Coordinates of N, CA and C and ligand atoms in Angstrom, one line a residue:
M859 N 23.8 13.9 3.9 CA 22.9 13.4 2.8 C 23.2 12.0 2.6
T860 N 22.1 11.2 2.7 CA 22.3 9.7 2.6 C 22.0 9.2 1.2
G861 N 21.3 10.0 0.4 CA 21.0 9.5 -0.9 C 19.7 8.7 -0.9
R862 N 19.1 8.5 0.3 CA 17.9 7.8 0.3 C 16.7 8.6 -0.2
R863 N 15.8 8.0 -0.8 CA 14.7 8.8 -1.5 C 13.7 9.2 -0.4
R864 N 13.5 10.5 -0.4 CA 12.6 11.1 0.6 C 11.1 10.8 0.3
T865 N 10.5 10.1 1.2 CA 9.2 9.6 1.0 C 8.2 10.1 2.0
A866 N 7.0 10.5 1.5 CA 5.9 10.9 2.3 C 4.9 9.7 2.4
V867 N 4.3 9.5 3.6 CA 3.3 8.5 3.7 C 2.0 9.3 4.1
L868 N 1.0 9.0 3.2 CA -0.3 9.7 3.4 C -1.3 8.7 4.1
I869 N -1.9 9.1 5.2 CA -2.8 8.2 5.9 C -4.1 8.9 6.3
S870 N -5.0 8.1 6.7 CA -6.3 8.7 7.3 C -6.6 8.1 8.6
G871 N -5.9 7.0 9.0 CA -6.3 6.3 10.2 C -5.2 5.8 11.1
R872 N -5.3 4.5 11.4 CA -4.4 3.9 12.4 C -2.9 3.9 12.0
G873 N -2.7 3.6 10.7 CA -1.3 3.7 10.2 C -0.4 2.5 10.5
T874 N -1.0 1.3 10.4 CA -0.1 0.2 10.7 C 0.9 0.0 9.5
N875 N 0.4 0.3 8.3 CA 1.3 0.2 7.1 C 2.4 1.2 7.2
L876 N 2.1 2.4 7.7 CA 3.1 3.4 8.0 C 4.1 2.9 8.9
Q877 N 3.7 2.2 9.9 CA 4.6 1.6 10.9 C 5.6 0.6 10.2
A878 N 5.0 -0.2 9.3 CA 5.8 -1.2 8.6 C 6.8 -0.5 7.7
L879 N 6.4 0.5 7.1 CA 7.4 1.2 6.2 C 8.5 1.9 7.0
A880 N 8.0 2.5 8.1 CA 9.0 3.2 9.0 C 10.0 2.2 9.6
A881 N 9.5 1.0 10.0 CA 10.4 0.0 10.5 C 11.4 -0.4 9.5
A882 N 11.0 -0.6 8.3 CA 12.0 -1.0 7.3 C 13.0 0.1 7.0
A883 N 12.5 1.3 7.0 CA 13.4 2.5 6.7 C 14.4 2.8 7.8
Q884 N 14.2 2.1 9.0 CA 15.2 2.3 10.1 C 16.5 1.7 9.7
S885 N 16.5 0.8 8.8 CA 17.8 0.2 8.4 C 18.5 1.2 7.4
P886 N 19.8 1.5 7.7 CA 20.5 2.5 6.8 C 20.6 2.0 5.4
A887 N 20.5 0.7 5.2 CA 20.6 0.2 3.9 C 19.3 0.3 3.1
Y888 N 18.2 0.6 3.8 CA 16.9 0.7 3.0 C 17.0 2.0 2.1
P889 N 16.5 1.9 0.9 CA 16.8 3.0 -0.1 C 15.8 4.2 0.1
A890 N 14.9 4.1 1.0 CA 14.0 5.3 1.2 C 13.9 5.6 2.7
E891 N 13.7 6.9 2.9 CA 13.5 7.4 4.3 C 12.1 8.0 4.4
I892 N 11.4 7.7 5.5 CA 10.1 8.3 5.7 C 10.3 9.7 6.3
A893 N 10.2 10.7 5.4 CA 10.5 12.0 5.7 C 9.3 12.9 6.2
L894 N 8.1 12.3 5.9 CA 6.9 13.1 6.2 C 5.7 12.2 6.3
V895 N 4.9 12.4 7.3 CA 3.6 11.8 7.4 C 2.5 12.8 7.3
V896 N 1.5 12.6 6.4 CA 0.4 13.6 6.3 C -0.9 12.8 6.4
A897 N -1.8 13.4 7.2 CA -3.1 12.8 7.4 C -4.1 13.9 7.0
N898 N -5.2 13.4 6.3 CA -6.3 14.3 6.0 C -7.3 14.4 7.1
R899 N -7.1 13.7 8.2 CA -7.9 13.7 9.4 C -7.0 14.0 10.6
P900 N -7.3 15.1 11.3 CA -6.4 15.5 12.4 C -6.3 14.4 13.5
E901 N -7.4 13.6 13.6 CA -7.5 12.6 14.7 C -6.8 11.3 14.2
A902 N -6.2 11.2 13.1 CA -5.7 10.0 12.6 C -4.6 9.5 13.6
E903 N -4.8 8.2 14.0 CA -3.9 7.7 15.0 C -2.4 7.6 14.6
G904 N -2.2 7.4 13.3 CA -0.9 7.3 12.7 C 0.0 8.5 12.9
L905 N -0.7 9.7 13.1 CA 0.1 10.9 13.3 C 0.9 10.8 14.6
G906 N 0.3 10.2 15.6 CA 1.0 10.0 16.9 C 2.2 9.1 16.8
F907 N 2.1 8.1 16.0 CA 3.2 7.2 15.8 C 4.3 7.9 15.1
G908 N 4.0 8.7 14.0 CA 5.0 9.5 13.3 C 5.8 10.4 14.2
K909 N 5.0 11.1 15.0 CA 5.7 12.1 16.0 C 6.6 11.3 16.9
S910 N 6.1 10.2 17.4 CA 6.9 9.4 18.4 C 8.2 8.9 17.8
K911 N 8.3 8.8 16.5 CA 9.5 8.4 15.8 C 10.3 9.5 15.3
G912 N 9.9 10.8 15.6 CA 10.6 11.9 15.2 C 10.5 12.3 13.7
I913 N 9.4 11.7 13.1 CA 9.2 12.0 11.7 C 8.3 13.3 11.6
A914 N 8.6 14.2 10.6 CA 7.7 15.3 10.5 C 6.3 14.9 10.2
T915 N 5.3 15.5 10.8 CA 3.9 15.1 10.6 C 3.1 16.3 10.4
A916 N 2.0 16.1 9.6 CA 1.1 17.3 9.4 C -0.3 16.7 9.2
A917 N -1.3 17.5 9.7 CA -2.7 17.2 9.4 C -3.2 18.3 8.5
I918 N -3.7 17.9 7.3 CA -4.4 18.8 6.4 C -5.8 18.4 6.4
D919 N -6.6 19.0 7.2 CA -8.0 18.6 7.4 C -8.8 19.0 6.1
H920 N -9.2 17.9 5.4 CA -9.8 18.2 4.1 C -11.2 18.9 4.2
K921 N -11.8 18.8 5.4 CA -13.1 19.4 5.6 C -13.1 20.9 5.6
I922 N -11.9 21.5 5.8 CA -11.9 23.0 5.8 C -11.6 23.6 4.5
Y923 N -11.4 22.7 3.5 CA -11.1 23.2 2.1 C -12.3 23.2 1.2
A924 N -12.4 24.2 0.3 CA -13.6 24.3 -0.5 C -13.7 23.1 -1.5
G925 N -12.6 22.5 -1.8 CA -12.7 21.4 -2.8 C -11.4 20.7 -2.8
R926 N -11.4 19.6 -3.7 CA -10.2 18.8 -3.8 C -8.9 19.5 -4.2
E927 N -9.1 20.4 -5.2 CA -7.9 21.2 -5.7 C -7.3 22.0 -4.6
A928 N -8.1 22.7 -3.8 CA -7.6 23.5 -2.7 C -6.8 22.7 -1.7
F929 N -7.4 21.5 -1.4 CA -6.8 20.6 -0.4 C -5.4 20.2 -1.0
E930 N -5.4 19.8 -2.3 CA -4.2 19.3 -2.9 C -3.2 20.4 -3.1
A931 N -3.6 21.6 -3.3 CA -2.6 22.7 -3.4 C -1.8 22.8 -2.1
T932 N -2.5 22.7 -1.0 CA -1.8 22.8 0.3 C -0.9 21.6 0.5
L933 N -1.4 20.4 0.1 CA -0.6 19.2 0.2 C 0.6 19.3 -0.7
Q934 N 0.5 19.7 -1.9 CA 1.6 19.8 -2.8 C 2.7 20.8 -2.3
K935 N 2.3 21.9 -1.7 CA 3.2 22.9 -1.1 C 4.0 22.2 0.0
L936 N 3.3 21.4 0.8 CA 3.9 20.8 2.0 C 5.0 19.7 1.4
L937 N 4.6 19.0 0.4 CA 5.5 18.0 -0.1 C 6.7 18.6 -0.7
E938 N 6.5 19.8 -1.3 CA 7.7 20.5 -1.9 C 8.6 21.0 -0.8
A939 N 7.9 21.5 0.3 CA 8.7 22.1 1.4 C 9.6 21.0 2.0
H940 N 9.1 19.8 2.0 CA 9.9 18.7 2.6 C 10.7 17.9 1.5
R941 N 10.8 18.5 0.3 CA 11.6 17.9 -0.8 C 11.3 16.4 -0.9
I942 N 9.9 16.1 -1.0 CA 9.5 14.7 -1.1 C 9.6 14.3 -2.5
E943 N 10.2 13.1 -2.7 CA 10.4 12.5 -4.0 C 9.3 11.4 -4.3
L944 N 8.9 10.6 -3.3 CA 8.0 9.5 -3.5 C 6.9 9.6 -2.5
I945 N 5.7 9.1 -2.9 CA 4.5 9.1 -2.0 C 4.0 7.7 -1.8
C946 N 3.7 7.3 -0.6 CA 3.0 6.0 -0.3 C 1.7 6.4 0.3
L947 N 0.6 6.0 -0.4 CA -0.7 6.1 0.2 C -0.9 4.8 1.1
A948 N -1.3 5.0 2.3 CA -1.4 3.9 3.3 C -2.6 4.1 4.1
G949 N -3.7 3.6 3.5 CA -5.0 3.8 4.2 C -5.5 5.2 4.1
F950 N -5.1 5.9 3.0 CA -5.5 7.3 2.7 C -6.8 7.3 2.0
M951 N -7.9 7.7 2.7 CA -9.2 7.5 2.3 C -9.8 8.8 1.5
R952 N -8.9 9.4 0.7 CA -9.4 10.6 0.0 C -9.0 10.4 -1.5
L953 N -10.0 10.6 -2.3 CA -9.7 10.5 -3.8 C -8.9 11.7 -4.2
L954 N -7.9 11.4 -5.0 CA -7.0 12.5 -5.5 C -7.4 12.8 -7.0
T955 N -7.3 14.1 -7.3 CA -7.7 14.5 -8.7 C -6.7 14.0 -9.7
P956 N -7.2 13.8 -11.0 CA -6.3 13.4 -12.0 C -5.1 14.3 -12.2
G957 N -5.3 15.6 -11.9 CA -4.1 16.5 -12.0 C -3.0 16.2 -11.0
F958 N -3.4 15.9 -9.8 CA -2.4 15.6 -8.7 C -1.8 14.2 -9.1
V959 N -2.6 13.2 -9.5 CA -2.1 11.9 -9.8 C -1.1 12.0 -11.0
E960 N -1.4 12.8 -12.0 CA -0.5 13.0 -13.1 C 0.8 13.6 -12.7
R961 N 0.7 14.5 -11.8 CA 1.9 15.2 -11.3 C 2.9 14.2 -10.6
W962 N 2.3 13.2 -10.0 CA 3.1 12.3 -9.2 C 3.2 10.9 -9.9
A963 N 2.9 10.9 -11.2 CA 2.8 9.6 -12.0 C 4.2 8.9 -11.9
G964 N 4.1 7.7 -11.5 CA 5.4 6.9 -11.4 C 6.1 7.1 -10.1
R965 N 5.6 8.0 -9.3 CA 6.3 8.3 -8.0 C 5.3 8.1 -6.8
M966 N 4.1 7.6 -7.1 CA 3.1 7.5 -6.0 C 2.5 6.1 -6.1
I967 N 2.5 5.4 -4.9 CA 2.0 4.0 -4.9 C 1.0 3.9 -3.7
N968 N 0.2 2.8 -3.9 CA -0.9 2.6 -2.9 C -0.9 1.1 -2.5
I969 N -1.4 0.8 -1.3 CA -1.6 -0.6 -1.0 C -3.1 -0.8 -0.9
H970 N -3.6 -1.9 -1.5 CA -5.0 -2.2 -1.5 C -5.2 -3.6 -0.9
P971 N -6.2 -3.7 -0.1 CA -6.4 -5.0 0.6 C -7.2 -6.0 -0.2
A972 N -6.8 -6.3 -1.4 CA -7.4 -7.4 -2.2 C -6.4 -7.6 -3.4
L973 N -6.6 -8.8 -4.1 CA -5.8 -9.1 -5.2 C -6.4 -8.4 -6.4
L974 N -6.0 -7.2 -6.7 CA -6.5 -6.4 -7.9 C -6.3 -7.2 -9.2
P975 N -7.1 -7.1 -10.2 CA -8.2 -6.2 -10.2 C -9.5 -6.7 -9.6
A976 N -9.5 -7.7 -8.8 CA -10.6 -8.1 -8.0 C -10.8 -7.2 -6.8
F977 N -12.1 -7.0 -6.5 CA -12.5 -6.2 -5.3 C -11.8 -4.9 -5.2
R978 N -12.0 -4.1 -6.2 CA -11.6 -2.6 -6.0 C -12.6 -2.0 -5.0
G979 N -12.2 -0.9 -4.5 CA -13.1 -0.2 -3.6 C -13.0 -0.7 -2.1
L980 N -14.1 -0.4 -1.4 CA -14.1 -0.7 0.0 C -14.6 -2.0 0.4
D981 N -14.5 -2.4 1.7 CA -15.1 -3.6 2.2 C -14.7 -4.9 1.5
T982 N -13.4 -4.9 1.2 CA -12.9 -6.0 0.3 C -13.0 -7.4 1.0
H983 N -12.8 -7.5 2.3 CA -12.8 -8.8 2.9 C -14.2 -9.4 3.0
R984 N -15.1 -8.6 3.4 CA -16.5 -9.0 3.4 C -17.0 -9.5 2.1
R985 N -16.6 -8.7 1.0 CA -17.0 -9.1 -0.3 C -16.3 -10.3 -0.8
A986 N -15.1 -10.5 -0.4 CA -14.3 -11.7 -0.8 C -15.0 -12.9 -0.2
L987 N -15.4 -12.8 1.1 CA -16.1 -14.0 1.7 C -17.4 -14.2 1.0
A988 N -18.1 -13.1 0.7 CA -19.5 -13.3 0.1 C -19.4 -14.0 -1.3
E989 N -18.3 -13.7 -2.0 CA -18.1 -14.4 -3.3 C -17.5 -15.8 -3.2
G990 N -17.1 -16.2 -2.0 CA -16.6 -17.5 -1.8 C -15.2 -17.8 -2.4
V991 N -14.4 -16.7 -2.6 CA -13.1 -17.0 -3.2 C -12.3 -17.8 -2.2
K992 N -11.4 -18.6 -2.7 CA -10.5 -19.4 -1.8 C -9.2 -18.8 -1.5
I993 N -8.8 -17.8 -2.4 CA -7.5 -17.1 -2.2 C -7.8 -15.6 -2.3
H994 N -7.2 -14.9 -1.4 CA -7.5 -13.4 -1.3 C -6.1 -12.8 -1.0
G995 N -6.0 -11.5 -0.8 CA -4.6 -11.0 -0.6 C -4.6 -9.5 -0.7
C996 N -3.4 -9.0 -1.1 CA -3.2 -7.5 -1.1 C -2.3 -7.2 -2.3
T997 N -2.4 -5.9 -2.7 CA -1.7 -5.5 -3.9 C -1.0 -4.1 -3.6
V998 N 0.2 -4.0 -4.0 CA 0.8 -2.6 -4.1 C 0.8 -2.2 -5.6
H999 N 0.3 -1.0 -5.9 CA 0.2 -0.6 -7.3 C 0.5 0.9 -7.4
F1000 N 1.0 1.3 -8.6 CA 1.1 2.7 -8.9 C -0.3 3.3 -8.9
V1001 N -0.4 4.6 -8.5 CA -1.7 5.2 -8.4 C -2.0 5.8 -9.8
A1002 N -3.2 5.5 -10.3 CA -3.7 6.0 -11.5 C -5.0 6.8 -11.2
P1003 N -5.4 7.6 -12.2 CA -6.6 8.5 -11.9 C -7.8 7.7 -11.5
Q1004 N -8.0 6.5 -12.1 CA -9.1 5.7 -11.6 C -8.8 4.9 -10.3
M1005 N -9.7 4.8 -9.4 CA -9.5 4.2 -8.1 C -9.0 2.8 -8.2
D1006 N -7.9 2.4 -7.5 CA -7.4 1.0 -7.4 C -7.2 0.4 -8.8
A1007 N -6.6 1.2 -9.7 CA -6.5 0.7 -11.1 C -5.2 0.8 -11.7
G1008 N -4.2 1.3 -11.0 CA -2.8 1.5 -11.6 C -2.1 0.3 -11.8
P1009 N -0.9 0.3 -12.5 CA -0.1 -0.9 -12.8 C 0.3 -1.5 -11.4
I1010 N 0.2 -2.9 -11.5 CA 0.5 -3.7 -10.2 C 2.0 -3.9 -10.1
I1011 N 2.5 -3.6 -8.9 CA 3.9 -3.8 -8.6 C 4.1 -5.2 -7.9
M1012 N 3.3 -5.5 -6.9 CA 3.5 -6.7 -6.1 C 2.2 -7.1 -5.4
Q1013 N 2.1 -8.4 -5.3 CA 0.9 -8.9 -4.6 C 1.3 -10.1 -3.7
S1014 N 0.5 -10.2 -2.6 CA 0.7 -11.4 -1.8 C -0.7 -12.0 -1.6
A1015 N -0.7 -13.4 -1.6 CA -2.0 -14.1 -1.5 C -2.0 -14.9 -0.2
V1016 N -3.2 -15.0 0.3 CA -3.4 -15.8 1.5 C -4.6 -16.7 1.2
P1017 N -4.7 -17.9 1.9 CA -5.9 -18.7 1.8 C -7.0 -18.1 2.6
V1018 N -8.2 -18.4 2.1 CA -9.4 -18.0 2.8 C -9.9 -19.3 3.5
L1019 N -10.1 -19.2 4.8 CA -10.5 -20.4 5.5 C -12.0 -20.4 5.7
E1020 N -12.6 -21.6 5.9 CA -14.0 -21.7 6.0 C -14.5 -21.1 7.3
T1021 N -13.5 -21.0 8.3 CA -13.9 -20.4 9.6 C -13.7 -18.9 9.6
D1022 N -13.3 -18.3 8.5 CA -12.9 -16.9 8.5 C -14.1 -16.0 8.7
S1023 N -13.9 -14.9 9.5 CA -14.8 -13.8 9.5 C -14.1 -12.7 8.7
A1024 N -14.8 -11.6 8.3 CA -14.1 -10.5 7.6 C -12.9 -10.0 8.5
H1025 N -13.1 -10.1 9.8 CA -12.0 -9.6 10.7 C -10.8 -10.5 10.7
S1026 N -11.0 -11.8 10.8 CA -9.8 -12.7 10.8 C -9.1 -12.7 9.4
L1027 N -9.9 -12.6 8.3 CA -9.3 -12.5 7.0 C -8.5 -11.2 6.8
A1028 N -9.1 -10.1 7.4 CA -8.4 -8.8 7.3 C -7.1 -8.9 8.0
E1029 N -7.1 -9.6 9.2 CA -5.8 -9.7 9.9 C -4.7 -10.5 9.1
R1030 N -5.2 -11.6 8.5 CA -4.2 -12.4 7.7 C -3.7 -11.5 6.5
V1031 N -4.6 -10.8 5.9 CA -4.1 -10.0 4.7 C -3.2 -8.8 5.2
L1032 N -3.6 -8.3 6.4 CA -2.8 -7.1 6.8 C -1.3 -7.5 7.1
R1033 N -1.1 -8.7 7.6 CA 0.2 -9.2 7.9 C 1.0 -9.2 6.5
Q1034 N 0.3 -9.5 5.5 CA 1.0 -9.6 4.2 C 1.2 -8.1 3.6
E1035 N 0.3 -7.2 3.9 CA 0.4 -5.8 3.5 C 1.7 -5.3 4.2
H1036 N 1.9 -5.6 5.4 CA 3.1 -5.1 6.1 C 4.4 -5.8 5.6
A1037 N 4.3 -7.0 5.0 CA 5.4 -7.6 4.4 C 5.8 -7.0 3.0
I1038 N 4.7 -6.8 2.2 CA 5.1 -6.4 0.8 C 5.2 -4.9 0.6
Y1039 N 4.6 -4.1 1.4 CA 4.7 -2.6 1.1 C 6.1 -2.2 1.2
P1040 N 6.9 -2.5 2.3 CA 8.3 -2.1 2.3 C 9.1 -2.7 1.2
L1041 N 8.8 -3.9 0.7 CA 9.5 -4.5 -0.4 C 9.3 -3.7 -1.7
A1042 N 8.0 -3.4 -1.9 CA 7.6 -2.6 -3.1 C 8.2 -1.2 -3.1
L1043 N 8.2 -0.6 -2.0 CA 8.8 0.8 -1.9 C 10.3 0.7 -2.2
A1044 N 10.9 -0.3 -1.7 CA 12.4 -0.5 -1.9 C 12.6 -0.6 -3.4
L1045 N 11.8 -1.4 -4.1 CA 12.0 -1.5 -5.5 C 11.9 -0.2 -6.2
L1046 N 10.9 0.6 -5.9 CA 10.6 1.9 -6.5 C 11.8 2.8 -6.2
A1047 N 12.2 2.8 -4.9 CA 13.2 3.8 -4.5 C 14.6 3.5 -5.1
R1048 N 14.8 2.2 -5.4 CA 16.1 1.8 -6.1 C 16.0 2.0 -7.6
G1049 N 14.8 2.4 -8.1 CA 14.7 2.6 -9.6 C 14.6 1.3 -10.3
E1050 N 14.1 0.2 -9.6 CA 14.1 -1.1 -10.2 C 12.7 -1.5 -10.9
L1051 N 11.9 -0.5 -11.0 CA 10.5 -0.7 -11.6 C 10.4 0.0 -12.9
E1052 N 9.8 -0.6 -13.9 CA 9.5 0.1 -15.2 C 8.1 -0.2 -15.5
I1053 N 7.4 0.8 -15.8 CA 6.0 0.7 -16.2 C 5.9 0.5 -17.7
V1054 N 5.4 -0.7 -18.2 CA 5.3 -1.0 -19.6 C 3.8 -1.2 -19.9
G1055 N 3.2 -0.2 -20.5 CA 1.7 -0.3 -20.6 C 1.1 -0.4 -19.3
Q1056 N 0.3 -1.4 -19.0 CA -0.4 -1.5 -17.7 C 0.4 -2.4 -16.8
A1057 N 1.5 -3.0 -17.3 CA 2.3 -3.9 -16.4 C 3.5 -3.2 -15.8
V1058 N 4.1 -3.8 -14.8 CA 5.3 -3.3 -14.2 C 6.4 -4.4 -14.3
R1059 N 7.5 -4.0 -14.9 CA 8.6 -4.9 -15.0 C 9.6 -4.6 -13.8
V1060 N 10.0 -5.7 -13.2 CA 11.0 -5.6 -12.1 C 12.4 -5.9 -12.6
A1061 N 13.3 -5.1 -12.3 CA 14.7 -5.2 -12.8 C 15.3 -6.6 -12.5
R1062 N 15.2 -7.0 -11.2 CA 15.8 -8.3 -10.8 C 14.8 -9.1 -10.1
P1063 N 13.9 -9.7 -10.9 CA 12.8 -10.5 -10.2 C 13.4 -11.7 -9.5
G1064 N 12.9 -12.0 -8.3 CA 13.4 -13.2 -7.6 C 12.8 -14.4 -8.2
E1065 N 13.3 -15.6 -7.7 CA 12.8 -16.8 -8.1 C 11.3 -17.0 -7.8
P1066 N 10.5 -17.6 -8.6 CA 9.1 -17.8 -8.3 C 8.9 -18.6 -7.0
D1067 N 7.9 -18.3 -6.3 CA 7.7 -19.0 -5.0 C 6.8 -20.2 -5.3
E1068 N 6.6 -21.0 -4.2 CA 5.6 -22.1 -4.3 C 4.2 -21.6 -4.7
P1069 N 3.5 -22.4 -5.4 CA 2.1 -22.0 -5.7 C 1.3 -22.1 -4.4
L1070 N 0.3 -21.3 -4.3 CA -0.6 -21.4 -3.1 C -1.9 -22.1 -3.6
I1071 N -2.2 -23.2 -3.0 CA -3.4 -23.9 -3.3 C -4.3 -23.9 -2.1
A1072 N -5.5 -23.4 -2.3 CA -6.4 -23.3 -1.1 C -7.8 -23.7 -1.5
P1073 N -8.5 -24.5 -0.8 CA -8.0 -25.3 0.4 C -7.1 -26.4 -0.1
H1074 N -6.0 -26.6 0.6 CA -5.1 -27.7 0.1 C -5.7 -29.0 0.5
P1075 N -5.9 -29.9 -0.5 CA -6.5 -31.2 -0.2 C -5.7 -32.0 0.7
A1076 N -6.3 -32.6 1.7 CA -5.6 -33.5 2.6 C -5.4 -34.8 1.8
L1077 N -4.2 -35.2 1.8 CA -3.9 -36.4 1.0 C -3.8 -37.7 1.9
P1078 N -4.1 -38.8 1.3 CA -4.0 -40.0 2.1 C -2.6 -40.3 2.6
G1079 N -2.5 -40.9 3.7 CA -1.1 -41.3 4.2 C -0.4 -40.1 4.9
G1080 N -1.2 -39.2 5.3 CA -0.6 -38.1 6.1 C 0.0 -37.0 5.2
A1081 N 0.0 -37.2 3.9 CA 0.7 -36.2 3.1 C -0.2 -34.9 3.1
G1082 N 0.4 -33.8 3.1 CA -0.4 -32.6 3.2 C 0.2 -31.5 2.4
K1083 N 0.2 -30.3 3.0 CA 0.7 -29.1 2.3 C 2.1 -29.3 1.9
G1084 N 2.4 -28.9 0.7 CA 3.8 -29.0 0.1 C 4.1 -30.3 -0.5
R1085 N 3.2 -31.3 -0.4 CA 3.4 -32.6 -1.1 C 2.6 -32.6 -2.4
K1086 N 3.1 -33.1 -3.4 CA 2.4 -33.3 -4.7 C 1.5 -34.5 -4.6
P1087 N 0.3 -34.5 -5.1 CA -0.5 -35.7 -5.2 C 0.2 -36.7 -6.1
A1088 N 0.1 -38.0 -5.8 CA 0.8 -39.0 -6.6 C 0.2 -39.1 -8.0
Ligands
GRF1464 C1 -5.1 -1.2 4.9 O1 -5.8 -2.4 4.9 C2 -4.9 -0.8 3.5 O2 -4.7 -1.8 2.6 C3 -6.1 0.0 3.2 O3 -6.5 0.6 4.4 C4 -6.0 -0.1 5.5 C5 -5.1 0.9 6.2 O4 -4.6 0.3 7.4 N1 -6.0 0.8 2.0 P1 -3.5 1.1 8.2 O5 -4.0 2.5 8.5 O6 -2.2 1.0 7.4 O7 -3.4 0.3 9.5

């Protein structure tokens, strides 16, 4: 018994965030272990990754269930059988009922590819480009009954470039997803998060980082990023 928090990762597709979480959890010092991978689509690529790492995996095909409650009843039984304490949604494309969300309140987190509360829902990168935002990013948040609306744990921002396509922007954001999801899960697993109203307090917040200004103005005399205008 290592004392690490037993965590399930719920996926629907390729599972690169699952890979990032599993990579972090390979360190014995990491406070969570990935004990179960569940997909609601049997063909989800991430299941193969889970198996290859010796993680327990399961497909619960939502299409064979009469409704969300029946699907979630099977899911809940599986989570209990594996003594799961925490849940990470990672590209899990299935809405969960308020009952299931309530049951896991404070113990279930999600990663969203936008700086919430901007761009809830799907197709976030295309919409960000269409709106002309200069800064975009990703958010890890507690799951609430409303979609993409729970208390925000951590965010990472990236510049939007004039040359960006939705694809190139998605890649830049995805690298940040892989960076912050393991950090956020570690905070949760160590019990270092407290939900206060709609906000999340972190027990030992790090020093604030540099501001991100985008596009960063090119300054005369070769001064550029990281230099303050005179
Ligand atoms: C990620 O962009 C995540 O933010 C979103 O769905 C995508 C899943 O990617 N919710 P992956 O399956 O983790 O590669």
